[in-house]
Every structure is written in C-alpha cells, then in structure tokens.
Short mmCIF file of C-alpha atoms in Angstrom, two decimals:
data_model
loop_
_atom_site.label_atom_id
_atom_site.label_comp_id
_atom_site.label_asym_id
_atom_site.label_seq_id
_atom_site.Cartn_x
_atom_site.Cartn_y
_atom_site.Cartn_z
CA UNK A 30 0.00 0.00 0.00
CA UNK A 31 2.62 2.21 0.77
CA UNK A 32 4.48 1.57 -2.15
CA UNK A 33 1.42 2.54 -4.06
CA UNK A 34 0.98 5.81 -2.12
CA UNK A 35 4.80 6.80 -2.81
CA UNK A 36 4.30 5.55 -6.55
CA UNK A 37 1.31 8.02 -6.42
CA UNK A 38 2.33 10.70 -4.68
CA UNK A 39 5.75 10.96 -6.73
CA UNK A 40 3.55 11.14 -10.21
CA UNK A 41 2.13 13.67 -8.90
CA UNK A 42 4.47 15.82 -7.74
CA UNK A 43 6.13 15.15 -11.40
CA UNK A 44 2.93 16.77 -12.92
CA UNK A 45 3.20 19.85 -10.44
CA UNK A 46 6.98 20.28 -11.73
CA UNK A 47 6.47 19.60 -15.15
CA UNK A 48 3.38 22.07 -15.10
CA UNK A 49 5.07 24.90 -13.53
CA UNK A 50 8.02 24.25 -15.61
CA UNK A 51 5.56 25.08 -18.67
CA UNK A 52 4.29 28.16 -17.33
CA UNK A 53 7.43 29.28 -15.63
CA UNK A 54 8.59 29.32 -19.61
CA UNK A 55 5.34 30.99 -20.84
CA UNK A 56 5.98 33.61 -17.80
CA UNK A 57 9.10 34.30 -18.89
CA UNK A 58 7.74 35.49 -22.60
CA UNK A 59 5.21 37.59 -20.99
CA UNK A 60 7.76 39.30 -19.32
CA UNK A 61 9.64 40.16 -21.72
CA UNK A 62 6.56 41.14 -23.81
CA UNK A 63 5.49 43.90 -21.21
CA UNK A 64 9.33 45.47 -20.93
CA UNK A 65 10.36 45.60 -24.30
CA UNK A 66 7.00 46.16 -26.24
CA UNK A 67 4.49 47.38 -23.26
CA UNK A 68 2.42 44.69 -23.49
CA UNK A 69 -0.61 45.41 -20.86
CA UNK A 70 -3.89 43.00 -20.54
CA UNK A 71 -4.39 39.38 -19.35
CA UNK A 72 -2.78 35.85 -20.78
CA UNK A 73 -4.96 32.85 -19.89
CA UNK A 74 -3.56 29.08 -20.16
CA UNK A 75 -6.06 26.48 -19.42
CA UNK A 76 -5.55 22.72 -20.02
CA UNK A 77 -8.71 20.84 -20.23
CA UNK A 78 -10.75 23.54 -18.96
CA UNK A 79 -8.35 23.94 -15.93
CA UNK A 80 -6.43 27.33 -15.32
CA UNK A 81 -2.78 26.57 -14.80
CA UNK A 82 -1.28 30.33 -15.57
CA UNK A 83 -3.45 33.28 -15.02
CA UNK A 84 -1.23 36.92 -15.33
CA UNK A 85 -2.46 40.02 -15.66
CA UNK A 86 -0.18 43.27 -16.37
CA UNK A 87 -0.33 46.55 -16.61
CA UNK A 88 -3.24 49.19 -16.23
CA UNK A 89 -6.69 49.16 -17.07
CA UNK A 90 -7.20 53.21 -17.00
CA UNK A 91 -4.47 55.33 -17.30
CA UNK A 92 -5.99 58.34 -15.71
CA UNK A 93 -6.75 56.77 -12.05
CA UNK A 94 -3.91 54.15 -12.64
CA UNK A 95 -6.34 51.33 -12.21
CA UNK A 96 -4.46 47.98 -12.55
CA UNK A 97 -6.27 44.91 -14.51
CA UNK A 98 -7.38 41.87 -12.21
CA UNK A 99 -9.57 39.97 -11.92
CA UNK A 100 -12.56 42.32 -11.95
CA UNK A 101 -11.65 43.91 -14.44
CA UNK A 102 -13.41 43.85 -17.86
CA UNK A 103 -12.17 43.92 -21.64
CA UNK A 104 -13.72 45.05 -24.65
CA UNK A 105 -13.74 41.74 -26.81
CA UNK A 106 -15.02 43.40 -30.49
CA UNK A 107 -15.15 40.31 -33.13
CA UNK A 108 -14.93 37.78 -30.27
CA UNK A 109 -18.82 38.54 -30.52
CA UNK A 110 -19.12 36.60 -33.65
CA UNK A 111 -17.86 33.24 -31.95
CA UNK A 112 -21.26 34.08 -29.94
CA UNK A 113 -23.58 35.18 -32.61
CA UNK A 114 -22.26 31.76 -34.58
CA UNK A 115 -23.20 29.73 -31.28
CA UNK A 116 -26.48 31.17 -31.30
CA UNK A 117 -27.26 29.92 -34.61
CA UNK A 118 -25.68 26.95 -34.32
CA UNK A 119 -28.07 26.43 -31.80
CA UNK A 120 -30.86 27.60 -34.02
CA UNK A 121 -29.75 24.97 -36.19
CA UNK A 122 -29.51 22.07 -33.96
CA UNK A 123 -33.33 22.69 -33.00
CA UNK A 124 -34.48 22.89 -36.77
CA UNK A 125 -35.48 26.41 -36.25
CA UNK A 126 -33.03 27.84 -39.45
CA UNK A 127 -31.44 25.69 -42.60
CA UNK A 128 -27.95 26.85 -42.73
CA UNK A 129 -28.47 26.62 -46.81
CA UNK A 130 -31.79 28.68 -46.48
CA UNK A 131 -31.52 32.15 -48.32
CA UNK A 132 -31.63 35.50 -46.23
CA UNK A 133 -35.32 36.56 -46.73
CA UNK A 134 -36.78 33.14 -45.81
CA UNK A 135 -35.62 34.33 -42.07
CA UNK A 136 -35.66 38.17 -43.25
CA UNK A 137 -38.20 38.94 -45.50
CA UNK A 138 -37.56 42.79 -45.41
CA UNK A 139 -34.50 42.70 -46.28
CA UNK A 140 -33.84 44.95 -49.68
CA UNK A 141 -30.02 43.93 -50.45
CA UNK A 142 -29.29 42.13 -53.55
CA UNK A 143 -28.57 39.13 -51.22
CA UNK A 144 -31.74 38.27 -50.13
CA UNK A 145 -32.39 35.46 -52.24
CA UNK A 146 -28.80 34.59 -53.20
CA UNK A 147 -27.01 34.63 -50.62
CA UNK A 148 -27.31 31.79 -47.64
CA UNK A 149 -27.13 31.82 -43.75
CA UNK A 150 -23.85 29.32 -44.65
CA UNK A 151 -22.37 32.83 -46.23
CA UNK A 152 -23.05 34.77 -43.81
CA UNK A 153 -21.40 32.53 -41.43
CA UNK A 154 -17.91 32.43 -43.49
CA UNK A 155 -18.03 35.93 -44.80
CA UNK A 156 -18.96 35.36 -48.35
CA UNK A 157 -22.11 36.47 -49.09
CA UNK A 158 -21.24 38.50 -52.17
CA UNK A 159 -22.10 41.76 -50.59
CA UNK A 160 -20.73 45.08 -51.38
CA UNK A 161 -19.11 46.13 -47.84
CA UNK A 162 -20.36 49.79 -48.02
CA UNK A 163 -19.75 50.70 -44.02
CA UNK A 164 -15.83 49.66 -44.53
CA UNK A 165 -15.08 50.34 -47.65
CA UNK A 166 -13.64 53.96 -46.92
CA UNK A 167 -11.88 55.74 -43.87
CA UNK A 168 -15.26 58.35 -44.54
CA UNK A 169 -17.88 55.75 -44.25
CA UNK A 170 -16.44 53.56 -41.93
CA UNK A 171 -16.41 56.88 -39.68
CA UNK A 172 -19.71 57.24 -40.54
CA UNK A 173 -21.06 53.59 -39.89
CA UNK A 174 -19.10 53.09 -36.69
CA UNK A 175 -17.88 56.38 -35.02
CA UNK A 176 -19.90 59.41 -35.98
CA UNK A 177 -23.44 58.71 -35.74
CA UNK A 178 -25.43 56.31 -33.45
CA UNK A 179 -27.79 54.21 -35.60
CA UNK A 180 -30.85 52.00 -35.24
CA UNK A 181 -30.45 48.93 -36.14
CA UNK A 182 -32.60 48.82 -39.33
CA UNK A 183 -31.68 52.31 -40.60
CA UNK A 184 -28.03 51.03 -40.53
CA UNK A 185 -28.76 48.18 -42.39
CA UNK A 186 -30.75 49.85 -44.81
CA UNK A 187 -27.99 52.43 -44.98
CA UNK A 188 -24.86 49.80 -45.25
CA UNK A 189 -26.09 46.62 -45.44
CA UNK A 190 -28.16 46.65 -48.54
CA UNK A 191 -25.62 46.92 -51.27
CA UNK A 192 -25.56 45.03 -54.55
CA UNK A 193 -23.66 41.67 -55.25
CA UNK A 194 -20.00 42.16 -56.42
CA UNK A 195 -19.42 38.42 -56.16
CA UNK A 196 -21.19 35.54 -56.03
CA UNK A 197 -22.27 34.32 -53.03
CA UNK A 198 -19.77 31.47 -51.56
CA UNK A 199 -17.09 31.94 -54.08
CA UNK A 200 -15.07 34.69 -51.82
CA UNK A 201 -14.02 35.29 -48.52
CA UNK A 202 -14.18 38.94 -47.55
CA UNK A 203 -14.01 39.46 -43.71
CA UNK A 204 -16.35 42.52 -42.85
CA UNK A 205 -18.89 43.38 -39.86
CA UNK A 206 -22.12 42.94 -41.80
CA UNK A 207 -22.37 39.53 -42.70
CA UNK A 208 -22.77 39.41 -38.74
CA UNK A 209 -24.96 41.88 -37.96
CA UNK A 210 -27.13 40.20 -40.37
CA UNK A 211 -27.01 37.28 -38.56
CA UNK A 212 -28.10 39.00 -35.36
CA UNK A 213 -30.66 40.48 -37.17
CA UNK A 214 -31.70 37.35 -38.19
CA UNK A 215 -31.51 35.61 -34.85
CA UNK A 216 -33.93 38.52 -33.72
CA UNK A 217 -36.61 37.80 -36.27
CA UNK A 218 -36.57 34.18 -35.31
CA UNK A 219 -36.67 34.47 -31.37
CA UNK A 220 -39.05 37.95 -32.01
CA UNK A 221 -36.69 39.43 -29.17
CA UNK A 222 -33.38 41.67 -29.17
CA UNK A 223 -29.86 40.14 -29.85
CA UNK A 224 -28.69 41.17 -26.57
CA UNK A 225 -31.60 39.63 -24.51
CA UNK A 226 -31.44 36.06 -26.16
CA UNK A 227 -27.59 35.91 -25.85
CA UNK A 228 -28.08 36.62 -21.75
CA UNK A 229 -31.27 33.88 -22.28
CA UNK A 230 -29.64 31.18 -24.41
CA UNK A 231 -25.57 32.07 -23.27
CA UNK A 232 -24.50 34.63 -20.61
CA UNK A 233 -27.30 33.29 -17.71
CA UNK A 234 -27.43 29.58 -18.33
CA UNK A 235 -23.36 29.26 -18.30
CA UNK A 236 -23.15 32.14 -15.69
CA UNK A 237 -20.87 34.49 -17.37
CA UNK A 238 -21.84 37.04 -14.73
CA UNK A 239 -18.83 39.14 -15.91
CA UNK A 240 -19.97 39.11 -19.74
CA UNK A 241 -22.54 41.44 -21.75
CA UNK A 242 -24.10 43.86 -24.60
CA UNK A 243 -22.07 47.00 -24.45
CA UNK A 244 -24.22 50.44 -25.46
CA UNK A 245 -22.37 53.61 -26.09
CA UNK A 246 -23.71 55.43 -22.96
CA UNK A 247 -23.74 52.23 -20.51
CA UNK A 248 -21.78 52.56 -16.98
CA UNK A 249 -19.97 49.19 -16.75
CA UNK A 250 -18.01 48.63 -13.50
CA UNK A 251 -14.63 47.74 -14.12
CA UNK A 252 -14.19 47.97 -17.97
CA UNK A 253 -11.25 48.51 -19.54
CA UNK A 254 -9.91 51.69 -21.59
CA UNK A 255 -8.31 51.13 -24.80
CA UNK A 256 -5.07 52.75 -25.64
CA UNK A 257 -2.71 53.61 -29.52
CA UNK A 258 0.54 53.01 -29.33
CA UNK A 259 2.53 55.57 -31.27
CA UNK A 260 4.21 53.57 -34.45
CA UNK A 261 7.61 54.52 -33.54
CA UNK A 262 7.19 54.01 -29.49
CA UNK A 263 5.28 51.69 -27.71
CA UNK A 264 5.55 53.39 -24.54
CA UNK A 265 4.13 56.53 -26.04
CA UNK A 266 -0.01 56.08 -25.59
CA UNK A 267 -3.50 57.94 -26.49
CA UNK A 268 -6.42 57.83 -26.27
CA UNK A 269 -8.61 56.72 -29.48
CA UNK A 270 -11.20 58.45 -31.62
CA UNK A 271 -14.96 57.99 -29.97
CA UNK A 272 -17.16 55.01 -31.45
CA UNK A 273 -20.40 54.36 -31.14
CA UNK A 274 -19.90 50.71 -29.92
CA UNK A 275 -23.88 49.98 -30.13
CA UNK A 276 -23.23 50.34 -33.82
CA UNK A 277 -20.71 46.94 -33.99
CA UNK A 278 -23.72 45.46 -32.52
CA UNK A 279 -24.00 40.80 -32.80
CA UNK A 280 -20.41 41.54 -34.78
CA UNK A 281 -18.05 43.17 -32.01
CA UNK A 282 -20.40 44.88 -29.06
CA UNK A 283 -19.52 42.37 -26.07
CA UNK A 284 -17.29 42.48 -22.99
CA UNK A 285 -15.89 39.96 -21.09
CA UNK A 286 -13.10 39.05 -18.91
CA UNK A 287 -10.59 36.01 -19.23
CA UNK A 288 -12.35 33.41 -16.66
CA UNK A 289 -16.08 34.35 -18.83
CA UNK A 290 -14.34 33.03 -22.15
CA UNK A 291 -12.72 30.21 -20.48
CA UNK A 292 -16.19 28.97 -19.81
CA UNK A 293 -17.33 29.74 -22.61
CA UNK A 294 -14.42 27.70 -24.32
CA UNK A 295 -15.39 24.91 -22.67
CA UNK A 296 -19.09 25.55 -22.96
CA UNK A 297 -18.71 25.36 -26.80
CA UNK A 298 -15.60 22.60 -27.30
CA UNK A 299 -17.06 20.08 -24.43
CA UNK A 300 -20.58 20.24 -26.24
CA UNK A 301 -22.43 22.38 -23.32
CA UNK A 302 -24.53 24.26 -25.62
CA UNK A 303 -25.05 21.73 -28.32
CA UNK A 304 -24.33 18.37 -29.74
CA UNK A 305 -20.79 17.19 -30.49
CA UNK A 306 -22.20 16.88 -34.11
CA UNK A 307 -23.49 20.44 -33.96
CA UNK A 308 -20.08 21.11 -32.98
CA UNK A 309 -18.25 19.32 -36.07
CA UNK A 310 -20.25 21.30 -37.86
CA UNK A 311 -19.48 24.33 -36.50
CA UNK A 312 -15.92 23.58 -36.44
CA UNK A 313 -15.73 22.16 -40.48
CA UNK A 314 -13.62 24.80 -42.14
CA UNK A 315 -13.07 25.88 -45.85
CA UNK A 316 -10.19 25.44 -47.18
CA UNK A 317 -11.55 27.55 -50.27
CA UNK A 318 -12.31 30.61 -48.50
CA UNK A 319 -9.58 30.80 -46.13
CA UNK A 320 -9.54 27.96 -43.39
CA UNK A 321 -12.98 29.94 -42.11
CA UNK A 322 -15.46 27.92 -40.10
CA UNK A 323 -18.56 28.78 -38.26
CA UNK A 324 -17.27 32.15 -35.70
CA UNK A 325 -13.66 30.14 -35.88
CA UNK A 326 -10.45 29.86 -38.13
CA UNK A 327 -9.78 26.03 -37.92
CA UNK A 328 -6.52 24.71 -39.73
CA UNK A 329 -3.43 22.08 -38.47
CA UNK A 330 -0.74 23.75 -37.04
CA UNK A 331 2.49 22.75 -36.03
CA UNK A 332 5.08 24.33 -33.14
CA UNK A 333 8.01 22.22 -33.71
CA UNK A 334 7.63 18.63 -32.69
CA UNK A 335 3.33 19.27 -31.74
CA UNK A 336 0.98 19.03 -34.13
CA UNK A 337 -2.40 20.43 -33.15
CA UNK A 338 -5.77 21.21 -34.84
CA UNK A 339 -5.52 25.19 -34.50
CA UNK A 340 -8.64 26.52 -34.07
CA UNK A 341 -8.85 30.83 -33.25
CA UNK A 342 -10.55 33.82 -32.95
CA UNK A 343 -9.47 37.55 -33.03
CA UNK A 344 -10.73 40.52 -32.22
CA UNK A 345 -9.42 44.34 -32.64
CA UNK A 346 -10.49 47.55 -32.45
CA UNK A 347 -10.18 50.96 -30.67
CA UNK A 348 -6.63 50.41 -28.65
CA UNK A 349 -8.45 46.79 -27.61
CA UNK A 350 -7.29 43.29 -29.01
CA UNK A 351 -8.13 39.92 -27.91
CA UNK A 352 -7.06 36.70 -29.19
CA UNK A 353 -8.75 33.08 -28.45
CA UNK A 354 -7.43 29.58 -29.66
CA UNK A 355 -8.40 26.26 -28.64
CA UNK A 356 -6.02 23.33 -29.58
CA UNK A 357 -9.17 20.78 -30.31
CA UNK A 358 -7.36 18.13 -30.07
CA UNK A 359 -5.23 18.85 -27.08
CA UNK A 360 -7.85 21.08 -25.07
CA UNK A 361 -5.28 23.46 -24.56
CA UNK A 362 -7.17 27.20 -24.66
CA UNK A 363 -4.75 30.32 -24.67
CA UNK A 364 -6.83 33.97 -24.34
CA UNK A 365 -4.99 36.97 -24.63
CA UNK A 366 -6.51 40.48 -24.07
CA UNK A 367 -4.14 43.52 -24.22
CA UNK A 368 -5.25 47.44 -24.17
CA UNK A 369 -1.90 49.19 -25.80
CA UNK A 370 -1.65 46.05 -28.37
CA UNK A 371 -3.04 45.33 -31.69
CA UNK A 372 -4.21 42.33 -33.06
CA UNK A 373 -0.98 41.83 -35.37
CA UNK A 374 0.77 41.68 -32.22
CA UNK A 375 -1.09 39.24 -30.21
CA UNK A 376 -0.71 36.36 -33.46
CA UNK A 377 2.76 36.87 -32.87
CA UNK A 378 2.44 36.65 -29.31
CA UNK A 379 0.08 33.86 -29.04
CA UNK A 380 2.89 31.75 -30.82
CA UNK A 381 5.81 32.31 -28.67
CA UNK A 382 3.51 31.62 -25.68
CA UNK A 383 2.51 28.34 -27.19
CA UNK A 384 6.23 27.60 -28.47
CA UNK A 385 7.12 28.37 -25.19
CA UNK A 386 4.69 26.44 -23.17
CA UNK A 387 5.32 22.88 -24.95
CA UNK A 388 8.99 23.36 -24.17
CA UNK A 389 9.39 24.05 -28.32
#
C-alpha cells in the first residue's frame, strides 16, 4: 500500500513540476513582452478547462492608474461573432433555421441584392457577395461606426443593402455585416433583441456574470480603456477616436473578462450548448475561402515537434485586441486580451507563448 501511495504521490508531484516548468517558460515570454514592447492586458492558459497560468499586467485606465485583475473587464469586439455563430448553431440544432436557407426566408424585409442569393452558410464564413459599403472607406467607416449612433434597421438599410460584387460562396471577404445580419436574423426568429437572447440562451445559463451587450452610454463597473501606441514608441499612448460601440452590434459589441471566455471555451468545445455533431459542424472549415469555419479559423498547425488542430478567434479595435485559440485536439485554450496592443501583435504573441509552453 505504501508503495502505491509513494508511486502516487511521486507522479504527482512530477505533474506539479512539469506544469510549472511550462508556465514558468510561458511567464518568462510575458515578461519580456510587457518590458520591451508594453504589453498590458491578461494571458490565460487552461488545459482541459483547468487554469494553470493566469497573469495580468499593466493598467486598465491610465488616468486613475487602475491595474487589470480579476474584476476587471475587456472590450472583446469580433470575439462577438464566436457568440452570434453559437447562437445559430443552436438555431440549427433545433431545426429552427437551414444553414443553406436564403436571407429573406428568415428576413423577408430585407432589400439587399442578397436576399435570395445569398445563404445563412455565407453569412457565417463571410462570403455572401455583398458590397461592404460601411468599410469600404476611412469616410464611411467613420460614418457607420464612429460618428453617428444608428438604429439597427436604418443602418442596415444604410450599409447593409448593397448590390452583389461576387457571387455568393465563391469569396471570402471578412467585414462586420455579414454578422450583424445574422443577429438580425436571430432577432426575427426568437421575435426578441440580440442582446436579450444571448443573456437567455448564453450569458445566464453558463453564468458568465462578468460578460454582456455594451451600449455607447452604458456605466460598466470595471471595464477597460483602450489605448494607440505611437508607431515609432510603444511606450508613447492615447487615447482613441470615440465610437459608437452599439453600432458593432452581434459583430463586435460584447465584454468579457478572461475566466467568462474560459467557460465559454469549454461551454462550446465540451458540447455544453449543443451536440458534439453540432459542434463538427461548427468547427468544419473551408479550405476555399480561407480555413474559415462557423465564428472560428480552424486549420493544423504545427510548433516544432506538436501538431495540433488550431482553431482561433481575433478581435481588434479601438486600442483593444483579444485573441482566443483552442487546440481541439489537445484542449489546450490560450486567451490573450491587451489594451496598448493590436491584433498583429497578439498572433505573434500567441505563438511564442505556445512555443514556449510545450517546451518548443
């Protein structure tokens, strides 16, 4: 018995080294990241669904010198699309939308050219064949996104209603309103607003207490202010232009902090909120449009000797970044969320943290 107990006990403590080993590594790059490039936010490592390195550095606000912890909250931006995808998929699952119907069987009103072309399938991988009229110059996307706060069906009528330039499902071509489509969608299906069936169907039943719809003139405790580095300083900060944040609505409105998404990681990826085959299906990438899946990127990957299924998620905008992979088939998550970083920086990031973390 004894003998067993030692055998037991000395396994164990060969876990606790080899674990701390990993994140002492992982540490180490995050060190270096906030001296030499000012990295500030929150790194997340979390092995089947388990935290085993939690760091946050740097300051939240800048004018009361607020550090980030674990109350603190981070704008998320296209993160929200993992969530509008979820809701669908979940729409899906129940029968209640065919991913190959066209837009107006769910949408009758809409006027776009896409309305009877286009599928909820191209929505969901960004090529519906629409003409992206809110980014497709610095003047509109000011416009669409920072100088005026719009209803939701006088901005699609004003942006999202556009004429074909290519057929739908032939091109990828990332933008906002293949999203915000979808949430439109998912309203006209539940007859309720985006925000209040993502706390019904997502934020209350998993308990992301920490999690929610921003609005342009909400008071949220804790939350975050995002920060532009200057391009030949990183040290040197402002403040960005205003945005109406209401605006990025099911495609980039959400907050969260680090722990929410970890349960939502594991809410989605250990089939929580729907069937592993709802999952699959969610997860199936194409290869023709860019490795894009359902609210994911999903592609092999390799760091050195691992091989992994790489599946990710990025978000950007406004002095905020955030960055969520999953290693499917290692249930390794990583979530990075920075306030002085952009998203560029973070890919780079996430890899050395990975690199670093299997020893590679």
């Amino acid at each position: 018995m004894s003998i067993l107990k030692n055998t037991l006990t000395g396994l164990l403590l060969l876990m606790i080294q080899t674990i701390y080993s990993q994140t002492e590594k992982v540490e180490k790059v995050i060190d270096s990241c906030v001296k030499k490039d000012n990295f500030n936010g929150s790194v997340l490592i979390a092995k089947n669904g388990k935290i085993e390195l939690l760091n946050y550095s740097g300051l939240a606000n800048r004018h009361y010198d607020i550090h980030f912890s674990d109350e603190t909250r981070f704008h998320i931006f296209s993160l929200t699309k993992t969530f509008t995808a979820v809701l669908i998929m979940q729409l899906y699952e129940k029968g209640k939308i065919d991913l190959d119907a066209v837009i107006s069987t769910y949408y009758p009103e809409y006027k776009g050219e896409a309305a009877k072309k286009a599928t909820i399938q191209n929505l969901l991988t960004y090529s519906s064949g629409r003409a992206n009229k809110d980014i497709s110059s610095p003047e509109l996307i000011h416009q669409a996104y920072d100088n005026t706060i719009w209803d939701l069906d006088t901005f699609i009528k004003t942006f999202l209603s556009e004429k074909l330039v290519n057929k739908p499902g032939t091109k990828f071509d990332y933008n906002n309103g293949d999203y915000i489509l979808l949430g439109k969608i998912i309203e006209k299906i539940y007859g309720k607003s985006f925000e209040q069936v993502l706390h019904e169907q997502i934020l209350d039943p998993l308990q992301m207490r920490n999690s929610g719809f921003l609005h342009h003139n909400d008071i949220i405790k804790n939350i975050d202010e995002g920060y532009t580095e200057d391009e030949s300083n990183a040290f040197a900060l402002h403040m960005p232009t205003n945005n109406y944040i209401d605006n990025l609505y099911s495609a980039g409105a959400m907050y969260s902090t680090p722990k929410d998404l970890l349960i939502f990681d594991q809410a989605v990826f250990n089939h929580t909120l729907f069937k592993k085959s709802t999952l699959d299906t969610m997860l199936t990438s194409y290869k023709d449009l860019g490795d894009v899946a359902f609210g994911f990127w999903v592609y092999p990957k390799k760091f050195g000797s691992v091989d992994t299924l790489f599946a990710e998620r990025q978000g950007d905008g406004y002095g905020h970044s955030a960055n969520w992979v999953h290693l499917v088939d290692k249930d390794l998550t990583l979530i990075i969320l920075s306030n002085t970083k952009d998203i560029k920086y973070l890919n780079k990031m996430r890899e050395r943290l990975i690199k670093a973390y299997y020893g590679q």
